[in-house]
CSV table of C-alpha atoms in Angstrom, one decimal:
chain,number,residue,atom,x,y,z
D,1,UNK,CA,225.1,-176.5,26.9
D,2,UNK,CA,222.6,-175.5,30.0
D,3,UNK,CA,219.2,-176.7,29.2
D,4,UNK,CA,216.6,-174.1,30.6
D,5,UNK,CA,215.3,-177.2,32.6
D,6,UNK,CA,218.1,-177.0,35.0
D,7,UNK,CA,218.0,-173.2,35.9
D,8,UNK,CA,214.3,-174.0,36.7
D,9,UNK,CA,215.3,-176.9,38.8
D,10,UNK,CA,217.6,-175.0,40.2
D,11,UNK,CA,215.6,-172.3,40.8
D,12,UNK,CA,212.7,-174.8,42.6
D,13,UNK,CA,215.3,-175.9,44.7
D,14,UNK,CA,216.2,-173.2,46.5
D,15,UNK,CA,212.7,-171.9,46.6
D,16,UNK,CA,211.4,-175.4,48.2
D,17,UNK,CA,214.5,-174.8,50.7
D,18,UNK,CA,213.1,-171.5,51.4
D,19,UNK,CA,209.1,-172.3,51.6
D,20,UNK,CA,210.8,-175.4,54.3
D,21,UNK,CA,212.8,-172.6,56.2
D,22,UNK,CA,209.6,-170.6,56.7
D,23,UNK,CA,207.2,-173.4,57.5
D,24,UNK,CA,209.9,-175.2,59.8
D,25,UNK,CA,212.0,-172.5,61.5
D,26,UNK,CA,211.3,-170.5,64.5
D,27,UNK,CA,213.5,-167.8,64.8
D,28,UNK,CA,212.1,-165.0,62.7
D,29,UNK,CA,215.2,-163.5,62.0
D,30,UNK,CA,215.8,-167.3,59.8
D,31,UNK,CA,212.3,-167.1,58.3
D,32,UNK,CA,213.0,-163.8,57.0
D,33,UNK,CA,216.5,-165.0,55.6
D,34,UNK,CA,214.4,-168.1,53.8
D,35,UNK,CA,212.0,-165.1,52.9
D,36,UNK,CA,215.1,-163.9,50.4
D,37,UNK,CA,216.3,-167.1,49.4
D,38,UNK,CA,212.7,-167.7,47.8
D,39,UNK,CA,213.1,-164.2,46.1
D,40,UNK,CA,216.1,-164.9,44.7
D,41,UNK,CA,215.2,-168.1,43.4
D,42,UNK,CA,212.1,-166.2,41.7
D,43,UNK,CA,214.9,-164.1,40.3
D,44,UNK,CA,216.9,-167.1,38.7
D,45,UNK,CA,214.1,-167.8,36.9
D,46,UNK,CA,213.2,-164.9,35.2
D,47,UNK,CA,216.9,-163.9,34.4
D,48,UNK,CA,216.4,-167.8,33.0
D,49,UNK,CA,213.3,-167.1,30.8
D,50,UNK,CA,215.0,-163.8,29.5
D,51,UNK,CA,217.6,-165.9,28.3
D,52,UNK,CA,215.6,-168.7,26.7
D,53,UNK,CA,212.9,-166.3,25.1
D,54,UNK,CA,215.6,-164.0,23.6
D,55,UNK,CA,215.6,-163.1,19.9
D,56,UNK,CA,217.9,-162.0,17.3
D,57,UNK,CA,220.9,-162.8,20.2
D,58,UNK,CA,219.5,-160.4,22.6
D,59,UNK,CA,217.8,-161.4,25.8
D,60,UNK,CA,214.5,-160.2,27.1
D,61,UNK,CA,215.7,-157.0,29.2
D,62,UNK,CA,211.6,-156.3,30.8
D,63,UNK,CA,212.2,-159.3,32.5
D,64,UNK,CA,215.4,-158.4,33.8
D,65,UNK,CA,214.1,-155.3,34.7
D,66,UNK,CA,211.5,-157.0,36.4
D,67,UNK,CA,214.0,-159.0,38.4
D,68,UNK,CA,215.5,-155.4,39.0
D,69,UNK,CA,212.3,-154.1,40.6
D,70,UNK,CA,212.1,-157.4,42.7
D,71,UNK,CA,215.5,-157.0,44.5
D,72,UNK,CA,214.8,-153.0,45.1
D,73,UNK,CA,211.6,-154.6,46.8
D,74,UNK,CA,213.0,-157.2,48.7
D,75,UNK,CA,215.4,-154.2,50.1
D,76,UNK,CA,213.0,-152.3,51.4
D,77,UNK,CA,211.0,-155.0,52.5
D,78,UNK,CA,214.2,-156.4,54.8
D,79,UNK,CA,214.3,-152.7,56.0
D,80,UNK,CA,210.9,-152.5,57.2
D,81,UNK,CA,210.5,-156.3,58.5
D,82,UNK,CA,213.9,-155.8,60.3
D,83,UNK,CA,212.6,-152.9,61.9
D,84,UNK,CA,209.3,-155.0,62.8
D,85,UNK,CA,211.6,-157.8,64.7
D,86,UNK,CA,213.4,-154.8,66.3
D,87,UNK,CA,210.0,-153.2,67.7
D,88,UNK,CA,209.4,-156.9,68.8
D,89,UNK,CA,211.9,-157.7,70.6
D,90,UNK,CA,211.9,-154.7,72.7
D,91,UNK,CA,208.1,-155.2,73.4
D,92,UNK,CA,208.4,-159.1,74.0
D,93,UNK,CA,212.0,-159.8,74.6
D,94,UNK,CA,212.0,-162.4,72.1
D,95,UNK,CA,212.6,-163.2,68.4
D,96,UNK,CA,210.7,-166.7,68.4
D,97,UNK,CA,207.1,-166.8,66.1
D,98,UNK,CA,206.0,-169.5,68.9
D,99,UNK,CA,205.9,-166.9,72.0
D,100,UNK,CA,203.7,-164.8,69.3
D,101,UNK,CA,200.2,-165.7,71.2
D,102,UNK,CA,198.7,-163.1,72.1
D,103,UNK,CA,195.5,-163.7,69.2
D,104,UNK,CA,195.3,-167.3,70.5
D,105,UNK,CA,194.8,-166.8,74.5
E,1,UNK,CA,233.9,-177.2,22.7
E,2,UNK,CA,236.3,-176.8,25.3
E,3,UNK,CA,234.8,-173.7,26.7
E,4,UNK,CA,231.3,-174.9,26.6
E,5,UNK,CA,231.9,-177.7,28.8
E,6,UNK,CA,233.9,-175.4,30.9
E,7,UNK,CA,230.6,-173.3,31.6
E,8,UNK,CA,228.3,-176.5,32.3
E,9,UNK,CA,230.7,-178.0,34.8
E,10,UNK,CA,231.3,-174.2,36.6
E,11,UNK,CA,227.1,-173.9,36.3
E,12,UNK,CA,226.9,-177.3,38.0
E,13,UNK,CA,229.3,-176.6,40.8
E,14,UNK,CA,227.8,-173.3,41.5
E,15,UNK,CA,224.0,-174.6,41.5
E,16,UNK,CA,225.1,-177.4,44.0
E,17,UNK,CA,227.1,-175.1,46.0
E,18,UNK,CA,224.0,-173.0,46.2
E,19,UNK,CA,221.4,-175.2,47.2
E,20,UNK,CA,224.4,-176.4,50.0
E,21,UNK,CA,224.1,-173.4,51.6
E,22,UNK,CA,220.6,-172.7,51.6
E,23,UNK,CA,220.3,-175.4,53.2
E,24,UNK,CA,222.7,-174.4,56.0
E,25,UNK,CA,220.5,-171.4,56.4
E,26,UNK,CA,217.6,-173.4,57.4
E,27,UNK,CA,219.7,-176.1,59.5
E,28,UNK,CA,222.2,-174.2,61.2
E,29,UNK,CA,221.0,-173.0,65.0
E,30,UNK,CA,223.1,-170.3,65.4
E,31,UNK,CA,221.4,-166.6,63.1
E,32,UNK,CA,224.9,-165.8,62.3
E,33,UNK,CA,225.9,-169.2,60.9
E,34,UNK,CA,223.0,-168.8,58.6
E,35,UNK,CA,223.1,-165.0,57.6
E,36,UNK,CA,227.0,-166.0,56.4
E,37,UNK,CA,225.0,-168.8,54.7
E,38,UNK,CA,223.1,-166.7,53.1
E,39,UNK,CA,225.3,-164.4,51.7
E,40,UNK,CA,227.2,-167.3,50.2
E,41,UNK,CA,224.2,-168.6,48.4
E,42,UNK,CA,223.6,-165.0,47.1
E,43,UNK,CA,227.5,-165.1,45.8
E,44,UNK,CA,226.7,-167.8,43.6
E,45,UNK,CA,223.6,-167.2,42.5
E,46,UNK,CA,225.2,-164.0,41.5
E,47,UNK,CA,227.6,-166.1,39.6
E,48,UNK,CA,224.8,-168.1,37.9
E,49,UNK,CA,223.5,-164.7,36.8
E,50,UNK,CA,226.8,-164.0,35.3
E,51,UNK,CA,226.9,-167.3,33.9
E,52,UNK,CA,223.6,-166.1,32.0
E,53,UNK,CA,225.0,-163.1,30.7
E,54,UNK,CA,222.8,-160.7,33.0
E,55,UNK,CA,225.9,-159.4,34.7
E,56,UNK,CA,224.4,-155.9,35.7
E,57,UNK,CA,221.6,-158.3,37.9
E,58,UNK,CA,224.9,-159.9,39.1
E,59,UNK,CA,226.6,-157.4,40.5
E,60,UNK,CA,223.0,-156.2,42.2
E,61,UNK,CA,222.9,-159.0,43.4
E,62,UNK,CA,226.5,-159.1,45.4
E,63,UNK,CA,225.8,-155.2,46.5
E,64,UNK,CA,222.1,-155.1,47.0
E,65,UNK,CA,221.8,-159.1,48.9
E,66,UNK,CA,225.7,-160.0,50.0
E,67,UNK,CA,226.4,-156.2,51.0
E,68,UNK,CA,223.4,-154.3,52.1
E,69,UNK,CA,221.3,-156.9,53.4
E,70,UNK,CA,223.7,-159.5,54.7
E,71,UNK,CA,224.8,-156.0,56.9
E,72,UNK,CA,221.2,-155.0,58.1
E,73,UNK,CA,220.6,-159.0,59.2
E,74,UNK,CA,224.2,-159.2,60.8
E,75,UNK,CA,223.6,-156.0,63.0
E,76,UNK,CA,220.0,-156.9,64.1
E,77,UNK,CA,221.7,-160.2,65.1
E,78,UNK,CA,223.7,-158.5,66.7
E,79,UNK,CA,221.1,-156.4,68.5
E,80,UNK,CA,219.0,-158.6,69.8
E,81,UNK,CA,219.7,-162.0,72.4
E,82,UNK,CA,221.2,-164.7,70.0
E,83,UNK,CA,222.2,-166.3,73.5
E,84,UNK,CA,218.4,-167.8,73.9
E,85,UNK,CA,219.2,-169.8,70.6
E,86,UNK,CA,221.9,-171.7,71.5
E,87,UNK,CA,220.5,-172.8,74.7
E,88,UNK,CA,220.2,-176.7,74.5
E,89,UNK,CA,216.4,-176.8,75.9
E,90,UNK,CA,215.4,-174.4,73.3
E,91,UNK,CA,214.8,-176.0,70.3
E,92,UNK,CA,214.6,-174.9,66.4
E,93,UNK,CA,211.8,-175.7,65.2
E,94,UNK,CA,208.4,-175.9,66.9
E,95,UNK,CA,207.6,-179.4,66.1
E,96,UNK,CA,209.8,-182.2,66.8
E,97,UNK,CA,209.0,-183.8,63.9
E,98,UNK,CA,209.9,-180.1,61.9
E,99,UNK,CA,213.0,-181.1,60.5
E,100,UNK,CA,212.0,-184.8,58.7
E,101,UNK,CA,208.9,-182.6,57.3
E,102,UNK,CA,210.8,-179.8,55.9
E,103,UNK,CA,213.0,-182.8,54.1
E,104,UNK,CA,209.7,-184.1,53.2
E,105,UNK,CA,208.9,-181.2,51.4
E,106,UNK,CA,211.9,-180.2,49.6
E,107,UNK,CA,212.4,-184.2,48.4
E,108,UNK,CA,208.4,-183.9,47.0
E,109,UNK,CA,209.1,-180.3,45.2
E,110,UNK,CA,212.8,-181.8,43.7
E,111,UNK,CA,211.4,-185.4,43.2
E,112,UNK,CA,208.8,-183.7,41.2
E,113,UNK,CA,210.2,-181.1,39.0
E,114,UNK,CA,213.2,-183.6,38.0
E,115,UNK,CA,210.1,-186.2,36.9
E,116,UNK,CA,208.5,-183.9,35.2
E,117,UNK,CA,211.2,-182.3,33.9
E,118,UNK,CA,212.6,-185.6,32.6
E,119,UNK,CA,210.0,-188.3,32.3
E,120,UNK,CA,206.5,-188.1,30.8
E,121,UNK,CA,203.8,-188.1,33.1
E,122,UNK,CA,199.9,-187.8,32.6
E,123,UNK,CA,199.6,-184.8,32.7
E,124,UNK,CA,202.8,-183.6,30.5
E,125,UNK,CA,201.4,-185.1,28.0
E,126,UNK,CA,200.4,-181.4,26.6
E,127,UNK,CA,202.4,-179.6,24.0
E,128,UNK,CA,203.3,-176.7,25.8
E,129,UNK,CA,204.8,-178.6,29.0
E,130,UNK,CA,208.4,-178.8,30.0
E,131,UNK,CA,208.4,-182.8,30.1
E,132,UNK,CA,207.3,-183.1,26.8
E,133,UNK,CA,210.3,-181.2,25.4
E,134,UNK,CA,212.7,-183.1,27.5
E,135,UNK,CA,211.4,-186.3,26.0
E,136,UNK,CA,211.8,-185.3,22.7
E,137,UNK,CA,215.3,-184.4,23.2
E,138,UNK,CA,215.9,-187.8,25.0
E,139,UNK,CA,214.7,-189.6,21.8
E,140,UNK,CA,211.9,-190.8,23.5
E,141,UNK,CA,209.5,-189.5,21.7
E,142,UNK,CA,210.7,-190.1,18.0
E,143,UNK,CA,209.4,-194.1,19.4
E,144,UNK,CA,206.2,-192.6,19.8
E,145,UNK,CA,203.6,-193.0,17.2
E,146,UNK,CA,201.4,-190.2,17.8
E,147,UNK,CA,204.1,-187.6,17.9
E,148,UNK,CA,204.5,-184.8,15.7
E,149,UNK,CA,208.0,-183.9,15.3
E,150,UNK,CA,207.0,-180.4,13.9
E,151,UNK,CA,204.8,-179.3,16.1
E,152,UNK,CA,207.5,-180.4,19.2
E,153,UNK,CA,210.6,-179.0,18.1
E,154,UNK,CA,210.3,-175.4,19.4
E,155,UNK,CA,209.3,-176.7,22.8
E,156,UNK,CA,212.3,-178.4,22.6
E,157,UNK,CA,214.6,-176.2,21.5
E,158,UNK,CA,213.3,-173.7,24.5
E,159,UNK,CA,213.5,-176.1,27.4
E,160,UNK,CA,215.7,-178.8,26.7
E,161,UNK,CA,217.6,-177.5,23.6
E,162,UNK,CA,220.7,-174.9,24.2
E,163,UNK,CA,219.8,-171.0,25.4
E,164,UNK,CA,220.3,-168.6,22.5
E,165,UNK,CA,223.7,-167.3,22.2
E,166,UNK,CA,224.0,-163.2,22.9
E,167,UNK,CA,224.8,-161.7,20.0
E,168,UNK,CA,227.3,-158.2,20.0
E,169,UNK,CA,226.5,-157.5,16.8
E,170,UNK,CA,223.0,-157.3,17.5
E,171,UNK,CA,223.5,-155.3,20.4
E,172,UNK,CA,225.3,-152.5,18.9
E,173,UNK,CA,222.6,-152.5,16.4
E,174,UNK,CA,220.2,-152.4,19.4
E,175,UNK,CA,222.1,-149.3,20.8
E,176,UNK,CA,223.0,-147.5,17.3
E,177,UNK,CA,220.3,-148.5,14.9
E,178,UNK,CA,221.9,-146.4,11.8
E,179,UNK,CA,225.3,-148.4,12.6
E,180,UNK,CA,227.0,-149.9,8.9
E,181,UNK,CA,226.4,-153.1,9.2
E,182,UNK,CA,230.2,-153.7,9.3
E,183,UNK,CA,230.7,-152.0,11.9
E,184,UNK,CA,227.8,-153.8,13.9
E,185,UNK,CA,229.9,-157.2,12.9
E,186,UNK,CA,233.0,-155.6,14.2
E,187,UNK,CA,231.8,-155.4,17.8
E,188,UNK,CA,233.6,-157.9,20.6
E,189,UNK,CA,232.2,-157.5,23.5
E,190,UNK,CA,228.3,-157.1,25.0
E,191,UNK,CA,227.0,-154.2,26.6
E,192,UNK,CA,224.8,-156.0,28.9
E,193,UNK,CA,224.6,-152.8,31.4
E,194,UNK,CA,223.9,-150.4,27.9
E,195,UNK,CA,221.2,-152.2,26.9
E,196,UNK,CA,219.3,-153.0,30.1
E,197,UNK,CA,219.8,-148.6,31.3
E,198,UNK,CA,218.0,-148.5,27.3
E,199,UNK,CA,214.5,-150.4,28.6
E,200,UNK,CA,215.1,-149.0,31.9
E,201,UNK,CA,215.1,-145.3,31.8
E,202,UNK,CA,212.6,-145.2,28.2
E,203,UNK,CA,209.6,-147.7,29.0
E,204,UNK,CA,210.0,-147.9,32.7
E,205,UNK,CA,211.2,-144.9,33.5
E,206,UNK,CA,208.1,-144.0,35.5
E,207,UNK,CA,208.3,-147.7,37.6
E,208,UNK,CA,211.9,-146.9,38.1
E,209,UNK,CA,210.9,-143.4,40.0
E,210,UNK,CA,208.1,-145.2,41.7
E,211,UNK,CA,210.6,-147.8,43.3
E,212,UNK,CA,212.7,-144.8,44.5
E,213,UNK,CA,209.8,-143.8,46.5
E,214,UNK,CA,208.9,-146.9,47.4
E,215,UNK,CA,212.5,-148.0,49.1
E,216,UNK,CA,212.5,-143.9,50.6
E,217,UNK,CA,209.0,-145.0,52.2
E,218,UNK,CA,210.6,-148.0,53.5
E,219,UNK,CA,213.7,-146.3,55.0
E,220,UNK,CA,211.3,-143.7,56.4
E,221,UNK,CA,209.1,-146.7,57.9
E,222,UNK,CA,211.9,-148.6,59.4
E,223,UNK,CA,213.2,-145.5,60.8
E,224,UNK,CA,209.7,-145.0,62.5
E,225,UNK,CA,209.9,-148.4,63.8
E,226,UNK,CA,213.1,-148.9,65.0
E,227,UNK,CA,212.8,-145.4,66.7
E,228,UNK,CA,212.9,-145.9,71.0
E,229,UNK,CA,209.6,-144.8,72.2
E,230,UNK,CA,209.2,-142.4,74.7
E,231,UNK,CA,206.7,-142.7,77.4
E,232,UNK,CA,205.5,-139.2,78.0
């Protein structure tokens, strides 16, 4: 059977993929992409952990429910960053986080 | 037997498959490439889920990442300039040295939570650490003289051992508790989606409205945004 282990390595792969995609990526649209993949690896976790701390062969549901409340978060959020990158790119023609000075001049 | 081995090979497969294509959402230039990355990597970590047994998260998963968002990212693509991207002078990343860092990273995090996982360091030395429950399910620890097999063998069982089997029976007690118990014994399959609308609309029924809100804020927000601005 599937240790636990391996759903948390699992799950601190693709969130070290996503935390590299943020730090190394320009394009925001990319970051916000890696933004996701590090929520749903959060997710695989918890569904995980429901799993493992189960008892009497059912499964933790508040923790799926709380993996419920992430993705309903994550939607909304993509709604309003997607809407941000919009607004930027008709104010500064561009979608790259380097040509995002204007604090530093 | 058969069907146990079945599950760990399809779980390996999908887990590799994932972390393939999130990594072709951070390497690939072109946005589209990666937002069709993406919503591969969503389709089998929606897979893993079912592999858990959470298949209501599953299907969220599919409708709420690979539909609705995949959509929303493919369209503002589609928006904006992706031509800028795939210009030759502009580059990725905004170091040159970006991409052997980002590898850097992502081999430290894996290098470390297999080690840990798997061998025992220093500091997994406590009782409550994954490492230590690895080793004891290696053997490892049995050799050592200051172990005590009692006090190890839950740790084990929860991060190295099997996950608990779902049990029908105990759901339909869960969902009818003055079922016969024959009757409870009697049930085939699992209502994962039964159970999970149970917690949901009793104990977090008031977080469940507040969410509703929250995503209509954020649909009234991005309207706001996204909305042309007029001059005068």
């Amino acid at each position: 059977m599937i240790p636990l282990a391996h759903y948390l390595i699992l799950s601190g792969l693709l969130f070290s993929i996503g935390l590299a995609g943020i730090i190394i990526r320009k394009n925001i649209l990319v970051v916000f992409m890696c933004l996701e993949l590090m929520l749903t690896a959060a997710n695989i976790s918890l569904v995980a952990f429901s799993r493992a701390q189960g008892t009497a062969g059912l499964p933790v549901y508040d923790v799926q429910i709380l993996s419920l409340f992430v993705t309903g978060i994550a939607a909304a959020e993509v709604a309003i960053g997607l809407a941000l990158i919009v607004a930027l790119f008709r104010a500064r023609k561009t979608v790259e986080s380097t040509a995002l000075n204007t604090l530093k001049d | 037997m058969f069907e146990s081995a079945f599950c760990q090979i399809v779980f390996y497969i999908f887990a590799l498959l994932a972390a393939g294509c999130a990594l072709g959402v951070v390497i690939s230039r072109n946005p589209v490439t990666s937002a069709m990355n993406m919503a591969l990597c969503f389709g089998f970590v929606a897979a893993i889920f079912f592999g858990l047994g959470a298949q209501f998260l599953g299907i969220v998963q599919l409708i709420v990442y690979a539909g609705a968002i995949l959509v929303l990212f493919l369209f503002v693509t589609m928006m904006l300039d992706i031509k800028a991207e795939e210009k030759p002078a502009s580059r990725n990343c905004w170091l040159p040295s970006a991409p052997a860092l980002g590898a850097v990273l992502i081999g430290t995090v894996f290098f470390g939570l297999v080690s840990n996982l798997s061998l025992a360091l220093p500091g997994a030395q406590d009782s409550g650490c994954p490492a230590k429950a690895l080793c004891s399910s290696i053997g490892e620890l049995a050799l050592s003289p200051t172990a005590a097999p009692a006090a190890e063998a839950p740790a084990a069982a929860r991060f190295g051992g099997a996950l608990p089997k779902l049990d029908p029976a105990a759901a339909a007690r869960a969902l009818k508790p003055g079922i016969s118990p024959e009757e409870a014994a009697a049930a085939t399959s699992y209502p994962d989606v039964k159970l999970l609308a149970q917690c949901l609309y009793t104990r977090y029924n008031i977080a469940f409205v507040i969410l509703g809100f929250a995503l209509l804020a954020g649909t009234v927000g991005a309207t706001a945004l996204a909305r042309r601005i007029r001059k005068n």
